[in-house]
Amino acid sequence: MRWTDFKDNRLYYVMNKNEKALSLKIPLKAEKILNYYKKQKKLNKGYVFPFLGSTDTKDAEQIYIRTKSATKVFMGDN
């Protein structure tokens, strides 16, 4: 996720499965988490979470690998 995906307290995204554009209202708990990460906004090259901040944004494979690794850590699947 990038900070540009958020506007007016909503998350805007396109589903990969069917290319459908959607938006979700940001719940209060998620808003608190986003506010925590907002402090590092410039350091992370526009990404919300720091694990992609040092990623080469033109390297799709590197983004995929780092996202997959972080998902495993966050979901406890390691």
PDB file of N, CA and C in Angstrom:
ATOM      1  N   MET A   1       0.835  -1.174   0.000  1.00  0.00           N
ATOM      2  CA  MET A   1       0.000   0.000   0.000  1.00  0.00           C
ATOM      3  C   MET A   1       0.882   1.238   0.000  1.00  0.00           C
ATOM      4  N   ARG A   2       0.395   2.207  -0.702  1.00  0.00           N
ATOM      5  CA  ARG A   2       1.081   3.500  -0.751  1.00  0.00           C
ATOM      6  C   ARG A   2       0.170   4.551  -0.124  1.00  0.00           C
ATOM      7  N   TRP A   3       0.773   5.625   0.339  1.00  0.00           N
ATOM      8  CA  TRP A   3      -0.009   6.697   0.935  1.00  0.00           C
ATOM      9  C   TRP A   3      -0.965   7.310  -0.076  1.00  0.00           C
ATOM     10  N   THR A   4      -0.624   7.236  -1.337  1.00  0.00           N
ATOM     11  CA  THR A   4      -1.499   7.792  -2.373  1.00  0.00           C
ATOM     12  C   THR A   4      -2.769   6.960  -2.557  1.00  0.00           C
ATOM     13  N   ASP A   5      -2.823   5.760  -1.964  1.00  0.00           N
ATOM     14  CA  ASP A   5      -4.019   4.912  -2.041  1.00  0.00           C
ATOM     15  C   ASP A   5      -5.109   5.373  -1.068  1.00  0.00           C
ATOM     16  N   PHE A   6      -4.789   6.337  -0.217  1.00  0.00           N
ATOM     17  CA  PHE A   6      -5.728   6.813   0.798  1.00  0.00           C
ATOM     18  C   PHE A   6      -6.195   8.228   0.480  1.00  0.00           C
ATOM     19  N   LYS A   7      -7.490   8.435   0.623  1.00  0.00           N
ATOM     20  CA  LYS A   7      -8.048   9.773   0.429  1.00  0.00           C
ATOM     21  C   LYS A   7      -9.369   9.860   1.183  1.00  0.00           C
ATOM     22  N   ASP A   8      -9.564  10.952   1.901  1.00  0.00           N
ATOM     23  CA  ASP A   8     -10.815  11.202   2.626  1.00  0.00           C
ATOM     24  C   ASP A   8     -11.212  10.029   3.524  1.00  0.00           C
ATOM     25  N   ASN A   9     -10.247   9.531   4.287  1.00  0.00           N
ATOM     26  CA  ASN A   9     -10.469   8.443   5.254  1.00  0.00           C
ATOM     27  C   ASN A   9     -10.947   7.142   4.589  1.00  0.00           C
ATOM     28  N   ARG A  10     -10.499   6.927   3.334  1.00  0.00           N
ATOM     29  CA  ARG A  10     -10.849   5.709   2.601  1.00  0.00           C
ATOM     30  C   ARG A  10      -9.597   5.151   1.924  1.00  0.00           C
ATOM     31  N   LEU A  11      -9.581   3.836   1.750  1.00  0.00           N
ATOM     32  CA  LEU A  11      -8.530   3.151   1.006  1.00  0.00           C
ATOM     33  C   LEU A  11      -9.093   2.810  -0.368  1.00  0.00           C
ATOM     34  N   TYR A  12      -8.425   3.250  -1.409  1.00  0.00           N
ATOM     35  CA  TYR A  12      -8.828   2.960  -2.785  1.00  0.00           C
ATOM     36  C   TYR A  12      -7.859   1.948  -3.375  1.00  0.00           C
ATOM     37  N   TYR A  13      -8.392   0.906  -4.019  1.00  0.00           N
ATOM     38  CA  TYR A  13      -7.541  -0.118  -4.600  1.00  0.00           C
ATOM     39  C   TYR A  13      -8.268  -0.820  -5.739  1.00  0.00           C
ATOM     40  N   VAL A  14      -7.497  -1.551  -6.542  1.00  0.00           N
ATOM     41  CA  VAL A  14      -8.049  -2.334  -7.640  1.00  0.00           C
ATOM     42  C   VAL A  14      -7.762  -3.801  -7.342  1.00  0.00           C
ATOM     43  N   MET A  15      -8.806  -4.613  -7.377  1.00  0.00           N
ATOM     44  CA  MET A  15      -8.639  -6.043  -7.134  1.00  0.00           C
ATOM     45  C   MET A  15      -7.925  -6.672  -8.321  1.00  0.00           C
ATOM     46  N   ASN A  16      -6.879  -7.446  -8.049  1.00  0.00           N
ATOM     47  CA  ASN A  16      -6.146  -8.121  -9.122  1.00  0.00           C
ATOM     48  C   ASN A  16      -7.011  -9.152  -9.832  1.00  0.00           C
ATOM     49  N   LYS A  17      -7.889  -9.768  -9.078  1.00  0.00           N
ATOM     50  CA  LYS A  17      -8.688 -10.867  -9.602  1.00  0.00           C
ATOM     51  C   LYS A  17      -9.578 -10.458 -10.782  1.00  0.00           C
ATOM     52  N   ASN A  18     -10.267  -9.320 -10.631  1.00  0.00           N
ATOM     53  CA  ASN A  18     -11.205  -8.910 -11.682  1.00  0.00           C
ATOM     54  C   ASN A  18     -11.026  -7.463 -12.148  1.00  0.00           C
ATOM     55  N   GLU A  19      -9.942  -6.825 -11.688  1.00  0.00           N
ATOM     56  CA  GLU A  19      -9.619  -5.447 -12.076  1.00  0.00           C
ATOM     57  C   GLU A  19     -10.695  -4.444 -11.650  1.00  0.00           C
ATOM     58  N   LYS A  20     -11.488  -4.793 -10.659  1.00  0.00           N
ATOM     59  CA  LYS A  20     -12.558  -3.927 -10.182  1.00  0.00           C
ATOM     60  C   LYS A  20     -12.017  -2.922  -9.166  1.00  0.00           C
ATOM     61  N   ALA A  21     -12.330  -1.640  -9.371  1.00  0.00           N
ATOM     62  CA  ALA A  21     -11.906  -0.589  -8.448  1.00  0.00           C
ATOM     63  C   ALA A  21     -12.859  -0.549  -7.252  1.00  0.00           C
ATOM     64  N   LEU A  22     -12.284  -0.515  -6.067  1.00  0.00           N
ATOM     65  CA  LEU A  22     -13.066  -0.506  -4.834  1.00  0.00           C
ATOM     66  C   LEU A  22     -12.511   0.517  -3.856  1.00  0.00           C
ATOM     67  N   SER A  23     -13.303   0.840  -2.854  1.00  0.00           N
ATOM     68  CA  SER A  23     -12.803   1.661  -1.756  1.00  0.00           C
ATOM     69  C   SER A  23     -13.418   1.161  -0.460  1.00  0.00           C
ATOM     70  N   LEU A  24     -12.646   1.299   0.607  1.00  0.00           N
ATOM     71  CA  LEU A  24     -13.079   0.881   1.935  1.00  0.00           C
ATOM     72  C   LEU A  24     -12.894   2.034   2.912  1.00  0.00           C
ATOM     73  N   LYS A  25     -13.862   2.205   3.787  1.00  0.00           N
ATOM     74  CA  LYS A  25     -13.716   3.184   4.856  1.00  0.00           C
ATOM     75  C   LYS A  25     -12.679   2.638   5.832  1.00  0.00           C
ATOM     76  N   ILE A  26     -11.809   3.493   6.297  1.00  0.00           N
ATOM     77  CA  ILE A  26     -10.745   3.068   7.211  1.00  0.00           C
ATOM     78  C   ILE A  26     -11.312   3.000   8.632  1.00  0.00           C
ATOM     79  N   PRO A  27     -11.290   1.812   9.249  1.00  0.00           N
ATOM     80  CA  PRO A  27     -11.764   1.677  10.632  1.00  0.00           C
ATOM     81  C   PRO A  27     -10.852   2.434  11.600  1.00  0.00           C
ATOM     82  N   LEU A  28     -11.368   2.788  12.743  1.00  0.00           N
ATOM     83  CA  LEU A  28     -10.622   3.550  13.742  1.00  0.00           C
ATOM     84  C   LEU A  28      -9.319   2.855  14.142  1.00  0.00           C
ATOM     85  N   LYS A  29      -9.363   1.534  14.355  1.00  0.00           N
ATOM     86  CA  LYS A  29      -8.136   0.804  14.721  1.00  0.00           C
ATOM     87  C   LYS A  29      -7.081   0.927  13.636  1.00  0.00           C
ATOM     88  N   ALA A  30      -7.495   0.794  12.386  1.00  0.00           N
ATOM     89  CA  ALA A  30      -6.552   0.904  11.275  1.00  0.00           C
ATOM     90  C   ALA A  30      -6.019   2.330  11.161  1.00  0.00           C
ATOM     91  N   GLU A  31      -6.863   3.299  11.430  1.00  0.00           N
ATOM     92  CA  GLU A  31      -6.441   4.702  11.369  1.00  0.00           C
ATOM     93  C   GLU A  31      -5.331   4.973  12.383  1.00  0.00           C
ATOM     94  N   LYS A  32      -5.439   4.383  13.559  1.00  0.00           N
ATOM     95  CA  LYS A  32      -4.400   4.552  14.584  1.00  0.00           C
ATOM     96  C   LYS A  32      -3.076   3.940  14.121  1.00  0.00           C
ATOM     97  N   ILE A  33      -3.147   2.788  13.480  1.00  0.00           N
ATOM     98  CA  ILE A  33      -1.935   2.146  12.956  1.00  0.00           C
ATOM     99  C   ILE A  33      -1.325   3.002  11.853  1.00  0.00           C
ATOM    100  N   LEU A  34      -2.160   3.505  10.958  1.00  0.00           N
ATOM    101  CA  LEU A  34      -1.666   4.360   9.870  1.00  0.00           C
ATOM    102  C   LEU A  34      -1.019   5.623  10.412  1.00  0.00           C
ATOM    103  N   ASN A  35      -1.591   6.205  11.436  1.00  0.00           N
ATOM    104  CA  ASN A  35      -1.006   7.407  12.040  1.00  0.00           C
ATOM    105  C   ASN A  35       0.380   7.125  12.609  1.00  0.00           C
ATOM    106  N   TYR A  36       0.578   5.938  13.152  1.00  0.00           N
ATOM    107  CA  TYR A  36       1.892   5.539  13.666  1.00  0.00           C
ATOM    108  C   TYR A  36       2.919   5.509  12.531  1.00  0.00           C
ATOM    109  N   TYR A  37       2.546   4.911  11.406  1.00  0.00           N
ATOM    110  CA  TYR A  37       3.473   4.782  10.277  1.00  0.00           C
ATOM    111  C   TYR A  37       3.627   6.069   9.467  1.00  0.00           C
ATOM    112  N   LYS A  38       2.709   6.989   9.616  1.00  0.00           N
ATOM    113  CA  LYS A  38       2.764   8.241   8.862  1.00  0.00           C
ATOM    114  C   LYS A  38       4.023   9.039   9.184  1.00  0.00           C
ATOM    115  N   LYS A  39       4.558   8.847  10.382  1.00  0.00           N
ATOM    116  CA  LYS A  39       5.781   9.549  10.798  1.00  0.00           C
ATOM    117  C   LYS A  39       6.967   9.178   9.906  1.00  0.00           C
ATOM    118  N   GLN A  40       6.945   7.985   9.327  1.00  0.00           N
ATOM    119  CA  GLN A  40       8.048   7.485   8.503  1.00  0.00           C
ATOM    120  C   GLN A  40       7.751   7.603   7.008  1.00  0.00           C
ATOM    121  N   LYS A  41       6.750   8.353   6.663  1.00  0.00           N
ATOM    122  CA  LYS A  41       6.253   8.452   5.289  1.00  0.00           C
ATOM    123  C   LYS A  41       7.365   8.744   4.263  1.00  0.00           C
ATOM    124  N   LYS A  42       8.190   9.723   4.526  1.00  0.00           N
ATOM    125  CA  LYS A  42       9.241  10.100   3.570  1.00  0.00           C
ATOM    126  C   LYS A  42      10.338   9.047   3.477  1.00  0.00           C
ATOM    127  N   LEU A  43      10.632   8.382   4.567  1.00  0.00           N
ATOM    128  CA  LEU A  43      11.694   7.376   4.583  1.00  0.00           C
ATOM    129  C   LEU A  43      11.323   6.140   3.766  1.00  0.00           C
ATOM    130  N   ASN A  44      10.049   5.868   3.609  1.00  0.00           N
ATOM    131  CA  ASN A  44       9.586   4.633   2.990  1.00  0.00           C
ATOM    132  C   ASN A  44       9.188   4.780   1.523  1.00  0.00           C
ATOM    133  N   LYS A  45       9.668   5.822   0.870  1.00  0.00           N
ATOM    134  CA  LYS A  45       9.407   6.049  -0.562  1.00  0.00           C
ATOM    135  C   LYS A  45       7.922   6.019  -0.914  1.00  0.00           C
ATOM    136  N   GLY A  46       7.083   6.499  -0.019  1.00  0.00           N
ATOM    137  CA  GLY A  46       5.657   6.563  -0.287  1.00  0.00           C
ATOM    138  C   GLY A  46       4.880   5.329   0.119  1.00  0.00           C
ATOM    139  N   TYR A  47       5.578   4.259   0.499  1.00  0.00           N
ATOM    140  CA  TYR A  47       4.888   3.058   0.975  1.00  0.00           C
ATOM    141  C   TYR A  47       4.459   3.268   2.420  1.00  0.00           C
ATOM    142  N   VAL A  48       3.357   2.648   2.809  1.00  0.00           N
ATOM    143  CA  VAL A  48       2.856   2.793   4.173  1.00  0.00           C
ATOM    144  C   VAL A  48       3.754   2.073   5.166  1.00  0.00           C
ATOM    145  N   PHE A  49       4.103   0.832   4.857  1.00  0.00           N
ATOM    146  CA  PHE A  49       4.864   0.021   5.808  1.00  0.00           C
ATOM    147  C   PHE A  49       6.351  -0.013   5.440  1.00  0.00           C
ATOM    148  N   PRO A  50       7.229   0.018   6.434  1.00  0.00           N
ATOM    149  CA  PRO A  50       8.662   0.169   6.191  1.00  0.00           C
ATOM    150  C   PRO A  50       9.347  -0.984   5.465  1.00  0.00           C
ATOM    151  N   PHE A  51       8.761  -2.161   5.410  1.00  0.00           N
ATOM    152  CA  PHE A  51       9.458  -3.282   4.778  1.00  0.00           C
ATOM    153  C   PHE A  51       9.646  -3.088   3.275  1.00  0.00           C
ATOM    154  N   LEU A  52       8.924  -2.170   2.663  1.00  0.00           N
ATOM    155  CA  LEU A  52       9.110  -1.889   1.236  1.00  0.00           C
ATOM    156  C   LEU A  52       9.911  -0.609   0.994  1.00  0.00           C
ATOM    157  N   GLY A  53      10.249   0.104   2.044  1.00  0.00           N
ATOM    158  CA  GLY A  53      10.936   1.386   1.902  1.00  0.00           C
ATOM    159  C   GLY A  53      12.262   1.321   1.178  1.00  0.00           C
ATOM    160  N   SER A  54      13.008   0.248   1.348  1.00  0.00           N
ATOM    161  CA  SER A  54      14.313   0.126   0.691  1.00  0.00           C
ATOM    162  C   SER A  54      14.241  -0.684  -0.601  1.00  0.00           C
ATOM    163  N   THR A  55      13.041  -0.975  -1.050  1.00  0.00           N
ATOM    164  CA  THR A  55      12.845  -1.783  -2.251  1.00  0.00           C
ATOM    165  C   THR A  55      12.971  -0.922  -3.511  1.00  0.00           C
ATOM    166  N   ASP A  56      13.569  -1.501  -4.542  1.00  0.00           N
ATOM    167  CA  ASP A  56      13.622  -0.833  -5.841  1.00  0.00           C
ATOM    168  C   ASP A  56      12.219  -0.882  -6.435  1.00  0.00           C
ATOM    169  N   THR A  57      11.566   0.260  -6.517  1.00  0.00           N
ATOM    170  CA  THR A  57      10.169   0.301  -6.955  1.00  0.00           C
ATOM    171  C   THR A  57       9.978  -0.101  -8.417  1.00  0.00           C
ATOM    172  N   LYS A  58      11.055  -0.209  -9.170  1.00  0.00           N
ATOM    173  CA  LYS A  58      10.958  -0.632 -10.572  1.00  0.00           C
ATOM    174  C   LYS A  58      11.183  -2.136 -10.722  1.00  0.00           C
ATOM    175  N   ASP A  59      11.493  -2.801  -9.630  1.00  0.00           N
ATOM    176  CA  ASP A  59      11.769  -4.244  -9.656  1.00  0.00           C
ATOM    177  C   ASP A  59      10.574  -5.007  -9.085  1.00  0.00           C
ATOM    178  N   ALA A  60       9.676  -5.425  -9.964  1.00  0.00           N
ATOM    179  CA  ALA A  60       8.444  -6.104  -9.544  1.00  0.00           C
ATOM    180  C   ALA A  60       8.728  -7.377  -8.762  1.00  0.00           C
ATOM    181  N   GLU A  61       9.766  -8.102  -9.139  1.00  0.00           N
ATOM    182  CA  GLU A  61      10.101  -9.344  -8.442  1.00  0.00           C
ATOM    183  C   GLU A  61      10.525  -9.063  -7.005  1.00  0.00           C
ATOM    184  N   GLN A  62      11.333  -8.016  -6.808  1.00  0.00           N
ATOM    185  CA  GLN A  62      11.784  -7.662  -5.463  1.00  0.00           C
ATOM    186  C   GLN A  62      10.596  -7.236  -4.597  1.00  0.00           C
ATOM    187  N   ILE A  63       9.675  -6.486  -5.150  1.00  0.00           N
ATOM    188  CA  ILE A  63       8.474  -6.075  -4.418  1.00  0.00           C
ATOM    189  C   ILE A  63       7.665  -7.307  -4.026  1.00  0.00           C
ATOM    190  N   TYR A  64       7.487  -8.229  -4.955  1.00  0.00           N
ATOM    191  CA  TYR A  64       6.722  -9.447  -4.688  1.00  0.00           C
ATOM    192  C   TYR A  64       7.358 -10.264  -3.556  1.00  0.00           C
ATOM    193  N   ILE A  65       8.666 -10.455  -3.624  1.00  0.00           N
ATOM    194  CA  ILE A  65       9.375 -11.253  -2.618  1.00  0.00           C
ATOM    195  C   ILE A  65       9.280 -10.600  -1.238  1.00  0.00           C
ATOM    196  N   ARG A  66       9.497  -9.302  -1.167  1.00  0.00           N
ATOM    197  CA  ARG A  66       9.446  -8.620   0.136  1.00  0.00           C
ATOM    198  C   ARG A  66       8.029  -8.610   0.699  1.00  0.00           C
ATOM    199  N   THR A  67       7.043  -8.430  -0.157  1.00  0.00           N
ATOM    200  CA  THR A  67       5.652  -8.442   0.295  1.00  0.00           C
ATOM    201  C   THR A  67       5.273  -9.826   0.815  1.00  0.00           C
ATOM    202  N   LYS A  68       5.674 -10.858   0.085  1.00  0.00           N
ATOM    203  CA  LYS A  68       5.375 -12.231   0.502  1.00  0.00           C
ATOM    204  C   LYS A  68       6.041 -12.549   1.840  1.00  0.00           C
ATOM    205  N   SER A  69       7.289 -12.147   1.998  1.00  0.00           N
ATOM    206  CA  SER A  69       8.015 -12.387   3.249  1.00  0.00           C
ATOM    207  C   SER A  69       7.368 -11.664   4.422  1.00  0.00           C
ATOM    208  N   ALA A  70       6.995 -10.414   4.206  1.00  0.00           N
ATOM    209  CA  ALA A  70       6.366  -9.632   5.277  1.00  0.00           C
ATOM    210  C   ALA A  70       5.012 -10.225   5.643  1.00  0.00           C
ATOM    211  N   THR A  71       4.271 -10.684   4.663  1.00  0.00           N
ATOM    212  CA  THR A  71       2.965 -11.282   4.937  1.00  0.00           C
ATOM    213  C   THR A  71       3.123 -12.515   5.813  1.00  0.00           C
ATOM    214  N   LYS A  72       4.132 -13.315   5.545  1.00  0.00           N
ATOM    215  CA  LYS A  72       4.384 -14.499   6.377  1.00  0.00           C
ATOM    216  C   LYS A  72       4.674 -14.093   7.822  1.00  0.00           C
ATOM    217  N   VAL A  73       5.474 -13.061   7.991  1.00  0.00           N
ATOM    218  CA  VAL A  73       5.819 -12.595   9.341  1.00  0.00           C
ATOM    219  C   VAL A  73       4.574 -12.077  10.051  1.00  0.00           C
ATOM    220  N   PHE A  74       3.802 -11.225   9.374  1.00  0.00           N
ATOM    221  CA  PHE A  74       2.618 -10.638   9.989  1.00  0.00           C
ATOM    222  C   PHE A  74       1.550 -11.664  10.312  1.00  0.00           C
ATOM    223  N   MET A  75       1.434 -12.667   9.481  1.00  0.00           N
ATOM    224  CA  MET A  75       0.397 -13.687   9.658  1.00  0.00           C
ATOM    225  C   MET A  75       0.886 -14.844  10.531  1.00  0.00           C
ATOM    226  N   GLY A  76       2.151 -14.807  10.934  1.00  0.00           N
ATOM    227  CA  GLY A  76       2.694 -15.864  11.788  1.00  0.00           C
ATOM    228  C   GLY A  76       2.918 -17.165  11.047  1.00  0.00           C
ATOM    229  N   ASP A  77       3.166 -17.081   9.754  1.00  0.00           N
ATOM    230  CA  ASP A  77       3.322 -18.268   8.914  1.00  0.00           C
ATOM    231  C   ASP A  77       4.802 -18.463   8.545  1.00  0.00           C
ATOM    232  N   ASN A  78       5.671 -18.534   9.544  1.00  0.00           N
ATOM    233  CA  ASN A  78       7.083 -18.713   9.242  1.00  0.00           C
ATOM    234  C   ASN A  78       7.640 -19.950   9.858  1.00  0.00           C
TER     235      ASN A  78
END
